[in-house]
Amino acid sequence: MAEESGAAGTKVATLEPRDDLRLTRHHSRIGGAHVPYTATAGTMVLREESFGQGDQADRAEGLKPRAQVFVVSYVRDDVADSASRPVTFCFNGGPGSSSVWLHLGMLGPRRVDMGPEGLGETLTPQLVDNEHSLLDLTDLVFIDPVSTGYSRALKGEKPKEFHGFKKDIESVGEVIRLWCTKNGRWTSPKYLAGESYGTTRAAGLAGHLQERHGLYLSGLLLISSVLDFSTLLFGPGNDLPPAVYLPTYAATAHYHGKLDDELQGLPLRELLDRVETFVRERYWPALFQGASLPEGERRALADQVARFSGLSSEFVEANDLRVEIFRFTKELLRGERRTVGRLDSRYTGIDRDAGGEHFEYDPAYAAFQGTYTAALNHYLRSDLDYSSDLPYEIIADLWQTWSYKEFENRYVNVGETLRKAMSINPQLRVHVASGYFDLATPHFATDYTFAHLGLDPTLRENLEFSYYEAGHMMYVHRQSLAELKERLARFLLAAAD
């Protein structure tokens, strides 16, 4: 118990923050097997070493409470030796996103059903048993970083101190260390599953956990990856994004029927092979030439980019052969007064102004947000017996102010961290999953990143890749979810051999 100064200088006793966890027992049919499990939902207190700074009870041990982090874990019950059972720590990205998407979309024992194609748009969520959960093979721990979900900095602490590349990795890493310690799981094979910026975090954690805590990972599950931000950030002087985005532009145009008859008749993967070859052999070398590119070649290149992207040659030329993502999402279906989604370009939206430069909103996220938010708030209270009067922050507005001071005057790139972690720990394996209709983290940008990782040839077999005819959240597409589970199951079982 600690003390605070009250009125007229009196001392008022205050309770030290403590873990607040709720345990419930469930069962589900996953992967054809009956799986009994214990779910634990609630907050864990995150403390920081702070010797000699005050007289609080925890500070006597050199530990200062800093934040309460919301965690939901699922542990299979019918396991003889839990200390050797794999455990996977899961989180999404943003920065500023809670873990709801991987939790109720892909990995957890319950999932939001958005229809076979993943295009269902309804305010009444369908929450069903997730027959494709990974809980049959690994225990699962879903972590909401500080200021997301129900996770909050404690009174007297500054939330912004957690809102940055390094501090985020340190705080999530501390949650992982604490969970392993409190649950006796240091000898378990340990995995990280991250989506979007969560893959940036996962690669950073692979290095941090090894070097800070001696906690070596068995593998990473990277969903819709971004390790090198130079592949995504359009701007003068950076010709990489226009090149690596073109295959996804082509996939999107193909889906919406905007290509010529020959290209429209190709299977998607065959079309992408053709576009990716064009990027490597003609488009990227031409962009490298800049203003020195001969005029005739420039016009021919504009025609070919237009043909693959479903845009007009005039539009491509007006954009200096470099079509920025938000101009594409607005332009492709402009004649129909529709936009296409960023997270999933199969989705379409309606703007007030069809003549604008960018869309007003991402129609894919608009479809996901309400459904997942309603499902999560209902599920925590009805199934997991956890309630709070705080708003559950599905996505907090942190990305614009997120600190990347460690990468001042250069692009964020954690590829080198991952390379070093894999070199130090040759047992570390990585599965990379990408969606063909993802305009947030395009599959060809991910391919480029891993092709330039600098990994020693003897370690390249530790990398594996899978691709899906869906978007950023490929798991909303039912067939892709089933295929993804099959691939990840093989990945986990191979590591156990």
Coordinates of C-alpha atoms in Angstrom, one line a residue:
M1 CA 0.0 0.0 0.0
A2 CA 1.3 3.5 -0.9
E3 CA 0.4 7.0 0.3
E4 CA -0.6 10.1 -1.5
S5 CA -1.0 13.6 0.0
G6 CA -4.6 14.6 0.5
A7 CA -6.4 17.7 1.7
A8 CA -4.4 19.8 4.2
G9 CA -1.4 17.6 3.8
T10 CA -3.0 14.5 5.2
K11 CA -1.8 11.1 3.9
V12 CA -4.4 9.0 2.0
A13 CA -3.8 5.3 1.5
T14 CA -4.0 4.1 -2.1
L15 CA -4.0 0.5 -3.3
E16 CA -1.1 -0.6 -5.5
P17 CA -2.2 -1.7 -8.9
R18 CA -2.5 -5.5 -9.2
D19 CA -3.2 -7.9 -12.0
D20 CA -6.9 -8.2 -12.7
L21 CA -7.6 -11.5 -14.5
R22 CA -10.8 -13.6 -15.1
L23 CA -10.6 -17.3 -15.8
T24 CA -13.3 -19.2 -17.7
R25 CA -13.3 -22.7 -19.2
H26 CA -14.5 -23.7 -22.6
H27 CA -14.3 -26.3 -25.3
S28 CA -14.4 -26.1 -29.1
R29 CA -13.9 -28.3 -32.2
I30 CA -10.8 -27.2 -34.0
G31 CA -9.0 -29.0 -36.8
G32 CA -11.4 -32.0 -36.4
A33 CA -10.4 -32.4 -32.7
H34 CA -12.3 -31.7 -29.4
V35 CA -10.2 -29.0 -27.7
P36 CA -10.9 -28.0 -24.0
Y37 CA -9.2 -24.8 -22.9
T38 CA -9.0 -22.2 -20.2
A39 CA -9.4 -18.5 -21.3
T40 CA -7.8 -15.8 -19.1
A41 CA -8.8 -12.2 -19.8
G42 CA -7.7 -9.1 -17.9
T43 CA -4.9 -6.7 -17.2
M44 CA -1.3 -7.3 -16.1
V45 CA 0.6 -4.6 -14.4
L46 CA 3.7 -3.6 -16.3
R47 CA 6.5 -2.5 -14.0
E48 CA 9.9 -0.9 -14.6
E49 CA 13.1 -1.1 -12.6
S50 CA 13.4 2.1 -10.6
F51 CA 15.7 1.6 -7.6
G52 CA 15.7 4.2 -4.9
Q53 CA 12.8 6.3 -6.1
G54 CA 10.1 6.3 -3.4
D55 CA 8.6 4.3 -0.7
Q56 CA 5.9 2.3 -2.5
A57 CA 5.8 -1.4 -1.7
D58 CA 6.8 -2.4 -5.2
R59 CA 9.5 0.2 -5.3
A60 CA 11.1 -1.5 -2.3
E61 CA 11.9 -4.2 -4.8
G62 CA 13.0 -1.7 -7.3
L63 CA 9.8 -2.0 -9.4
K64 CA 7.7 1.0 -10.4
P65 CA 4.2 0.3 -11.8
R66 CA 3.9 2.0 -15.2
A67 CA 0.9 0.6 -17.1
Q68 CA -1.9 -2.0 -17.1
V69 CA -1.8 -4.1 -20.2
F70 CA -4.8 -6.0 -21.4
V71 CA -4.2 -9.6 -22.3
V72 CA -6.4 -12.5 -23.4
S73 CA -4.8 -16.0 -23.3
Y74 CA -6.0 -19.4 -24.3
V75 CA -4.4 -22.5 -22.8
R76 CA -5.3 -26.0 -23.9
D77 CA -6.3 -28.1 -20.9
D78 CA -5.8 -31.7 -22.0
V79 CA -2.0 -31.4 -22.2
A80 CA 0.2 -33.6 -20.1
D81 CA 3.2 -31.3 -20.1
S82 CA 2.3 -27.6 -20.7
A83 CA 6.0 -26.6 -20.1
S84 CA 6.9 -28.1 -23.5
R85 CA 3.7 -27.0 -25.4
P86 CA 4.2 -24.1 -27.9
V87 CA 2.8 -20.7 -27.0
T88 CA 2.3 -17.9 -29.6
F89 CA 2.1 -14.2 -28.6
C90 CA -0.1 -12.3 -31.0
F91 CA -0.6 -8.6 -31.8
N92 CA -1.7 -6.3 -34.6
G93 CA -0.2 -3.1 -35.7
G94 CA -1.3 0.4 -36.6
P95 CA 0.6 1.7 -34.7
G96 CA -2.3 2.0 -32.3
S97 CA -4.3 -1.1 -33.1
S98 CA -5.6 -3.6 -30.6
S99 CA -5.2 -7.3 -31.2
V100 CA -8.9 -7.8 -32.1
W101 CA -8.2 -8.6 -35.7
L102 CA -6.0 -11.6 -35.2
H103 CA -8.0 -12.5 -32.1
L104 CA -11.4 -12.7 -33.6
G105 CA -10.5 -12.9 -37.3
M106 CA -7.8 -15.6 -37.5
L107 CA -6.2 -17.3 -34.5
G108 CA -8.6 -17.4 -31.6
P109 CA -11.2 -20.1 -30.8
R110 CA -14.1 -17.8 -31.9
R111 CA -14.2 -15.7 -35.0
V112 CA -16.2 -13.1 -36.8
D113 CA -17.8 -14.6 -39.9
M114 CA -18.1 -12.1 -42.8
G115 CA -19.4 -14.6 -45.4
P116 CA -17.5 -17.0 -47.7
E117 CA -15.8 -14.2 -49.7
G118 CA -15.2 -12.0 -46.7
L119 CA -17.3 -9.2 -48.2
G120 CA -20.3 -9.4 -45.8
E121 CA -21.2 -5.9 -44.6
T122 CA -23.5 -6.0 -41.5
L123 CA -23.8 -4.2 -38.2
T124 CA -24.9 -7.5 -36.6
P125 CA -21.7 -9.6 -36.2
Q126 CA -21.8 -13.3 -36.7
L127 CA -19.5 -14.8 -34.0
V128 CA -18.9 -18.5 -34.6
D129 CA -16.6 -21.2 -33.5
N130 CA -13.3 -21.0 -35.3
E131 CA -12.6 -24.4 -36.7
H132 CA -9.3 -22.9 -38.2
S133 CA -7.9 -21.6 -34.9
L134 CA -4.3 -22.5 -34.0
L135 CA -5.3 -23.4 -30.5
D136 CA -5.1 -27.1 -31.3
L137 CA -1.4 -26.8 -31.9
T138 CA -0.3 -23.8 -29.7
D139 CA -1.5 -21.9 -26.8
L140 CA -2.3 -18.3 -27.7
V141 CA -1.7 -14.9 -25.9
F142 CA -3.2 -11.8 -27.4
I143 CA -1.6 -8.5 -26.3
D144 CA -3.0 -5.0 -26.6
P145 CA -0.1 -2.5 -26.4
V146 CA -0.5 0.5 -24.1
S147 CA -3.3 2.9 -25.2
T148 CA -5.0 0.2 -27.3
G149 CA -7.8 -2.1 -26.1
Y150 CA -8.2 -1.7 -22.4
S151 CA -4.4 -1.1 -21.9
R152 CA -3.6 2.2 -20.2
A153 CA -0.6 4.0 -18.7
L154 CA -1.1 4.4 -14.9
K155 CA -1.9 7.6 -13.1
G156 CA 1.2 9.9 -13.2
E157 CA 2.7 8.2 -16.2
K158 CA 2.8 9.8 -19.7
P159 CA 1.1 7.6 -22.3
K160 CA 3.2 9.1 -25.1
E161 CA 6.3 7.5 -23.5
F162 CA 5.0 4.1 -24.7
H163 CA 4.1 5.5 -28.2
G164 CA 7.3 4.9 -30.1
F165 CA 9.3 2.2 -31.9
K166 CA 11.7 1.3 -29.2
K167 CA 9.5 1.7 -26.1
D168 CA 6.7 -0.3 -27.7
I169 CA 9.1 -3.2 -28.3
E170 CA 10.4 -3.0 -24.8
S171 CA 6.9 -2.9 -23.2
V172 CA 5.5 -5.7 -25.3
G173 CA 8.6 -7.7 -24.7
E174 CA 8.2 -7.2 -20.9
V175 CA 4.6 -8.5 -21.2
I176 CA 6.0 -11.6 -22.9
R177 CA 8.7 -12.1 -20.3
L178 CA 6.2 -11.7 -17.5
W179 CA 3.7 -14.1 -19.0
C180 CA 6.3 -16.8 -19.5
T181 CA 7.6 -16.3 -15.9
K182 CA 4.2 -16.3 -14.2
N183 CA 2.9 -19.2 -16.2
G184 CA 6.0 -21.4 -16.0
R185 CA 6.5 -21.4 -19.8
W186 CA 10.1 -20.5 -20.3
T187 CA 10.9 -23.9 -21.7
S188 CA 7.9 -23.8 -24.2
P189 CA 8.7 -23.2 -27.9
K190 CA 7.7 -19.6 -28.3
Y191 CA 6.3 -17.9 -31.4
L192 CA 5.3 -14.4 -32.3
A193 CA 2.3 -13.7 -34.6
G194 CA 2.1 -10.1 -35.9
E195 CA 0.0 -8.4 -38.6
S196 CA 1.0 -5.2 -40.5
Y197 CA 3.0 -2.9 -38.1
G198 CA 2.8 -5.9 -35.8
T199 CA 5.3 -7.6 -38.2
T200 CA 7.6 -4.6 -37.6
R201 CA 7.2 -5.1 -33.9
A202 CA 7.7 -8.9 -34.2
A203 CA 11.0 -8.5 -36.1
G204 CA 12.2 -5.9 -33.5
L205 CA 11.1 -8.2 -30.7
A206 CA 13.0 -11.1 -32.2
G207 CA 16.2 -9.2 -31.6
H208 CA 15.2 -7.5 -28.3
L209 CA 14.0 -10.7 -26.6
Q210 CA 17.2 -12.5 -27.5
E211 CA 19.6 -9.7 -26.5
R212 CA 17.8 -8.3 -23.4
H213 CA 16.3 -11.4 -21.8
G214 CA 18.0 -14.4 -23.5
L215 CA 14.5 -15.4 -24.7
Y216 CA 15.0 -17.2 -28.0
L217 CA 12.1 -17.7 -30.3
S218 CA 11.2 -20.7 -32.4
G219 CA 9.4 -18.8 -35.1
L220 CA 7.6 -15.7 -36.4
L221 CA 4.2 -15.7 -38.2
L222 CA 4.2 -12.5 -40.2
I223 CA 0.8 -11.6 -41.6
S224 CA 0.8 -8.8 -44.2
S225 CA 4.4 -7.7 -43.6
V226 CA 6.1 -4.3 -43.5
L227 CA 9.8 -4.5 -42.4
D228 CA 11.2 -1.8 -44.7
F229 CA 9.1 1.3 -44.9
S230 CA 10.9 2.5 -48.0
T231 CA 8.8 0.0 -50.0
L232 CA 5.5 1.8 -48.9
L233 CA 6.2 5.5 -48.5
F234 CA 5.5 7.3 -51.8
G235 CA 7.4 10.6 -52.3
P236 CA 9.9 12.5 -54.5
G237 CA 13.1 10.6 -54.9
N238 CA 11.8 7.2 -53.8
D239 CA 10.8 5.2 -56.9
L240 CA 10.5 1.9 -55.1
P241 CA 6.8 2.1 -54.1
P242 CA 5.4 2.7 -57.6
A243 CA 7.3 -0.4 -58.8
V244 CA 6.3 -2.8 -56.0
Y245 CA 2.7 -1.6 -56.0
L246 CA 2.1 -2.3 -59.7
P247 CA 1.3 -6.0 -59.3
T248 CA -1.4 -5.2 -56.7
Y249 CA -2.8 -2.5 -59.0
A250 CA -3.0 -5.2 -61.7
A251 CA -4.7 -7.7 -59.3
T252 CA -7.2 -5.0 -58.3
A253 CA -8.0 -4.0 -61.9
H254 CA -8.4 -7.7 -62.8
Y255 CA -10.8 -8.3 -59.9
H256 CA -13.0 -5.3 -61.0
G257 CA -12.9 -6.2 -64.7
K258 CA -10.8 -3.2 -65.8
L259 CA -8.2 -4.9 -67.9
D260 CA -8.2 -5.7 -71.7
D261 CA -9.7 -9.0 -72.8
E262 CA -6.3 -10.8 -73.0
L263 CA -5.2 -9.9 -69.5
Q264 CA -8.7 -10.3 -68.0
G265 CA -8.8 -13.9 -69.3
L266 CA -5.6 -14.9 -67.4
P267 CA -5.7 -16.6 -64.1
L268 CA -4.6 -14.2 -61.4
R269 CA -1.3 -15.8 -60.6
E270 CA -0.4 -15.9 -64.3
L271 CA -1.2 -12.2 -64.7
L272 CA 0.9 -11.4 -61.6
D273 CA 3.9 -13.4 -63.0
R274 CA 3.7 -11.3 -66.2
V275 CA 3.5 -8.0 -64.3
E276 CA 6.3 -8.8 -61.9
T277 CA 8.6 -9.8 -64.8
F278 CA 7.7 -6.4 -66.4
V279 CA 8.6 -4.6 -63.2
R280 CA 12.0 -6.3 -62.9
E281 CA 13.0 -6.1 -66.5
R282 CA 11.5 -2.9 -67.8
Y283 CA 9.6 -0.7 -65.3
W284 CA 12.2 -0.5 -62.5
P285 CA 15.2 0.1 -64.9
A286 CA 13.2 2.8 -66.6
L287 CA 12.3 4.6 -63.4
F288 CA 16.0 4.5 -62.5
Q289 CA 16.8 6.6 -65.6
G290 CA 14.5 9.4 -64.4
A291 CA 14.5 12.4 -66.8
S292 CA 17.1 10.7 -69.1
L293 CA 14.5 8.1 -70.2
P294 CA 14.0 8.6 -74.0
E295 CA 10.6 10.1 -74.9
G296 CA 9.6 7.1 -77.0
E297 CA 10.4 4.7 -74.3
R298 CA 8.5 6.8 -71.8
R299 CA 5.3 6.8 -73.9
A300 CA 5.6 3.0 -74.4
L301 CA 6.2 2.5 -70.7
A302 CA 3.1 4.6 -69.8
D303 CA 1.0 2.5 -72.2
Q304 CA 2.2 -0.7 -70.6
V305 CA 1.7 0.5 -67.0
A306 CA -1.8 1.7 -68.0
R307 CA -2.5 -1.7 -69.5
F308 CA -1.5 -3.5 -66.4
S309 CA -3.1 -1.1 -63.9
G310 CA -6.5 -0.5 -65.7
L311 CA -5.8 3.2 -65.8
S312 CA -5.4 5.5 -68.9
S313 CA -2.0 6.2 -70.5
E314 CA -2.8 9.9 -70.0
F315 CA -3.3 9.5 -66.3
V316 CA -0.1 7.5 -66.0
E317 CA 1.9 10.1 -67.9
A318 CA 0.4 12.9 -65.9
N319 CA 1.7 11.1 -62.8
D320 CA 5.2 10.9 -64.2
L321 CA 4.8 7.1 -64.6
R322 CA 4.6 6.8 -60.8
V323 CA 1.0 6.3 -59.6
E324 CA 0.6 6.9 -55.9
I325 CA -1.7 4.5 -54.0
F326 CA -4.4 6.9 -53.0
R327 CA -4.6 8.3 -56.5
F328 CA -5.1 4.7 -57.8
T329 CA -7.8 3.9 -55.2
K330 CA -9.7 7.0 -56.4
E331 CA -9.0 6.7 -60.2
L332 CA -9.6 3.1 -61.1
L333 CA -13.4 3.2 -60.7
R334 CA -13.9 7.0 -61.0
G335 CA -16.1 6.5 -64.1
E336 CA -18.5 4.5 -61.9
R337 CA -18.3 7.0 -59.0
R338 CA -16.7 4.4 -56.8
T339 CA -13.4 3.9 -54.9
V340 CA -11.5 0.8 -54.0
G341 CA -10.2 -0.2 -50.6
R342 CA -6.7 0.1 -49.2
L343 CA -6.8 -2.8 -46.8
D344 CA -8.7 -4.9 -49.3
S345 CA -9.1 -3.6 -52.8
R346 CA -12.0 -5.9 -53.5
Y347 CA -14.2 -3.5 -51.5
T348 CA -15.7 -0.4 -53.1
G349 CA -16.9 2.8 -51.6
I350 CA -18.8 6.0 -52.5
D351 CA -17.4 9.5 -52.1
R352 CA -19.4 12.7 -52.3
D353 CA -17.0 14.1 -54.8
A354 CA -16.1 11.8 -57.7
G355 CA -13.6 14.4 -59.0
G356 CA -11.4 14.4 -55.9
E357 CA -7.8 13.2 -55.7
H358 CA -8.1 10.7 -52.8
F359 CA -10.9 8.6 -51.3
E360 CA -12.8 10.0 -48.3
Y361 CA -12.5 6.7 -46.3
D362 CA -11.2 3.2 -46.8
P363 CA -14.3 1.1 -47.7
A364 CA -12.6 -2.1 -46.5
Y365 CA -11.9 -0.7 -43.0
A366 CA -15.4 0.8 -42.8
A367 CA -16.8 -2.7 -43.3
F368 CA -14.6 -4.3 -40.8
Q369 CA -14.6 -1.7 -38.0
G370 CA -18.2 -1.9 -36.8
T371 CA -18.5 -5.6 -37.1
Y372 CA -15.3 -6.4 -35.1
T373 CA -15.9 -3.8 -32.5
A374 CA -19.4 -5.0 -31.7
A375 CA -18.2 -8.6 -31.7
L376 CA -15.3 -7.9 -29.3
N377 CA -17.3 -5.9 -26.8
H378 CA -20.0 -8.6 -26.7
Y379 CA -17.6 -11.5 -26.5
L380 CA -15.5 -10.2 -23.6
R381 CA -18.5 -9.8 -21.4
S382 CA -20.6 -12.8 -22.5
D383 CA -18.0 -15.5 -23.0
L384 CA -14.9 -14.3 -21.1
D385 CA -16.6 -12.7 -18.1
Y386 CA -14.6 -9.5 -18.3
S387 CA -16.1 -6.1 -18.3
S388 CA -14.8 -2.5 -18.0
D389 CA -16.3 0.9 -18.3
L390 CA -13.4 2.0 -20.4
P391 CA -13.9 2.2 -24.1
Y392 CA -12.1 -0.7 -25.8
E393 CA -9.8 1.1 -28.2
I394 CA -10.0 -0.9 -31.4
I395 CA -7.6 1.5 -33.1
A396 CA -6.2 4.5 -31.2
D397 CA -5.1 7.5 -33.3
L398 CA -1.4 7.1 -32.6
W399 CA 0.2 6.5 -36.0
Q400 CA 0.7 10.2 -36.9
T401 CA 2.6 11.0 -33.7
W402 CA 4.4 7.6 -33.2
S403 CA 8.1 8.2 -32.5
Y404 CA 10.7 6.7 -34.8
K405 CA 13.6 8.7 -33.4
E406 CA 15.9 5.7 -33.7
F407 CA 15.5 6.0 -37.5
E408 CA 16.0 9.8 -37.8
N409 CA 16.7 10.9 -41.4
R410 CA 16.2 7.4 -42.8
Y411 CA 13.4 4.9 -43.5
V412 CA 12.4 2.5 -40.7
N413 CA 13.8 -0.9 -41.5
V414 CA 13.8 -3.8 -39.1
G415 CA 15.0 -6.3 -41.8
E416 CA 18.5 -6.0 -40.4
T417 CA 17.3 -6.8 -36.9
L418 CA 15.6 -9.9 -38.2
R419 CA 18.6 -11.0 -40.2
K420 CA 20.8 -10.7 -37.1
A421 CA 18.3 -12.5 -34.9
M422 CA 18.2 -15.4 -37.4
S423 CA 21.9 -15.5 -37.6
I424 CA 22.4 -15.6 -33.8
N425 CA 19.5 -18.2 -33.5
P426 CA 19.7 -20.5 -36.6
Q427 CA 16.6 -22.3 -35.3
L428 CA 14.4 -19.2 -35.8
R429 CA 12.0 -19.9 -38.7
V430 CA 9.7 -17.3 -40.4
H431 CA 6.4 -17.8 -42.3
V432 CA 5.3 -14.8 -44.3
A433 CA 1.7 -14.6 -45.5
S434 CA 0.5 -12.0 -48.1
G435 CA -2.8 -11.1 -49.8
Y436 CA -2.9 -10.2 -53.4
F437 CA -5.6 -7.5 -52.9
D438 CA -3.6 -5.8 -50.1
L439 CA -2.8 -2.2 -50.9
A440 CA -1.5 -1.4 -47.4
T441 CA 1.4 -3.9 -47.5
P442 CA 1.6 -5.3 -51.1
H443 CA 2.9 -8.8 -51.6
F444 CA 5.6 -7.7 -54.1
A445 CA 6.9 -5.1 -51.6
T446 CA 7.2 -8.0 -49.1
D447 CA 9.0 -10.2 -51.6
Y448 CA 11.4 -7.3 -52.4
T449 CA 12.2 -6.9 -48.7
F450 CA 13.0 -10.5 -48.0
A451 CA 15.0 -10.8 -51.3
H452 CA 17.2 -8.0 -49.9
L453 CA 17.4 -9.2 -46.3
G454 CA 21.1 -10.2 -46.7
L455 CA 20.4 -13.5 -45.0
D456 CA 23.2 -16.1 -45.3
P457 CA 22.3 -18.8 -48.0
T458 CA 22.4 -21.5 -45.3
L459 CA 19.5 -19.8 -43.4
R460 CA 17.2 -19.0 -46.4
E461 CA 15.4 -22.3 -46.0
N462 CA 14.2 -20.9 -42.7
L463 CA 11.9 -18.6 -44.7
E464 CA 8.7 -19.7 -46.2
F465 CA 5.9 -17.7 -48.0
S466 CA 2.2 -18.1 -48.8
Y467 CA -0.1 -16.0 -50.9
Y468 CA -3.9 -15.6 -50.9
E469 CA -6.6 -14.2 -53.1
A470 CA -7.8 -11.7 -50.5
G471 CA -6.6 -8.5 -48.8
H472 CA -4.6 -7.3 -45.8
M473 CA -6.8 -9.4 -43.5
M474 CA -6.8 -12.4 -45.8
Y475 CA -8.5 -14.4 -43.1
V476 CA -11.9 -12.7 -43.6
H477 CA -12.0 -14.8 -46.9
R478 CA -13.1 -18.2 -45.7
Q479 CA -11.1 -20.3 -48.2
S480 CA -8.0 -18.2 -47.5
L481 CA -8.4 -18.7 -43.7
A482 CA -8.6 -22.5 -44.3
E483 CA -5.5 -22.5 -46.5
L484 CA -3.6 -20.2 -44.0
K485 CA -4.4 -22.6 -41.2
E486 CA -3.1 -25.5 -43.2
R487 CA 0.1 -23.7 -44.0
L488 CA 0.7 -22.5 -40.5
A489 CA -0.1 -25.9 -39.1
R490 CA 2.6 -27.5 -41.3
F491 CA 5.0 -24.7 -40.2
L492 CA 4.4 -25.4 -36.5
L493 CA 4.6 -29.1 -36.8
A494 CA 7.8 -29.0 -38.9
A495 CA 9.4 -27.0 -36.1
A496 CA 8.4 -29.6 -33.6
D497 CA 10.1 -32.4 -35.5

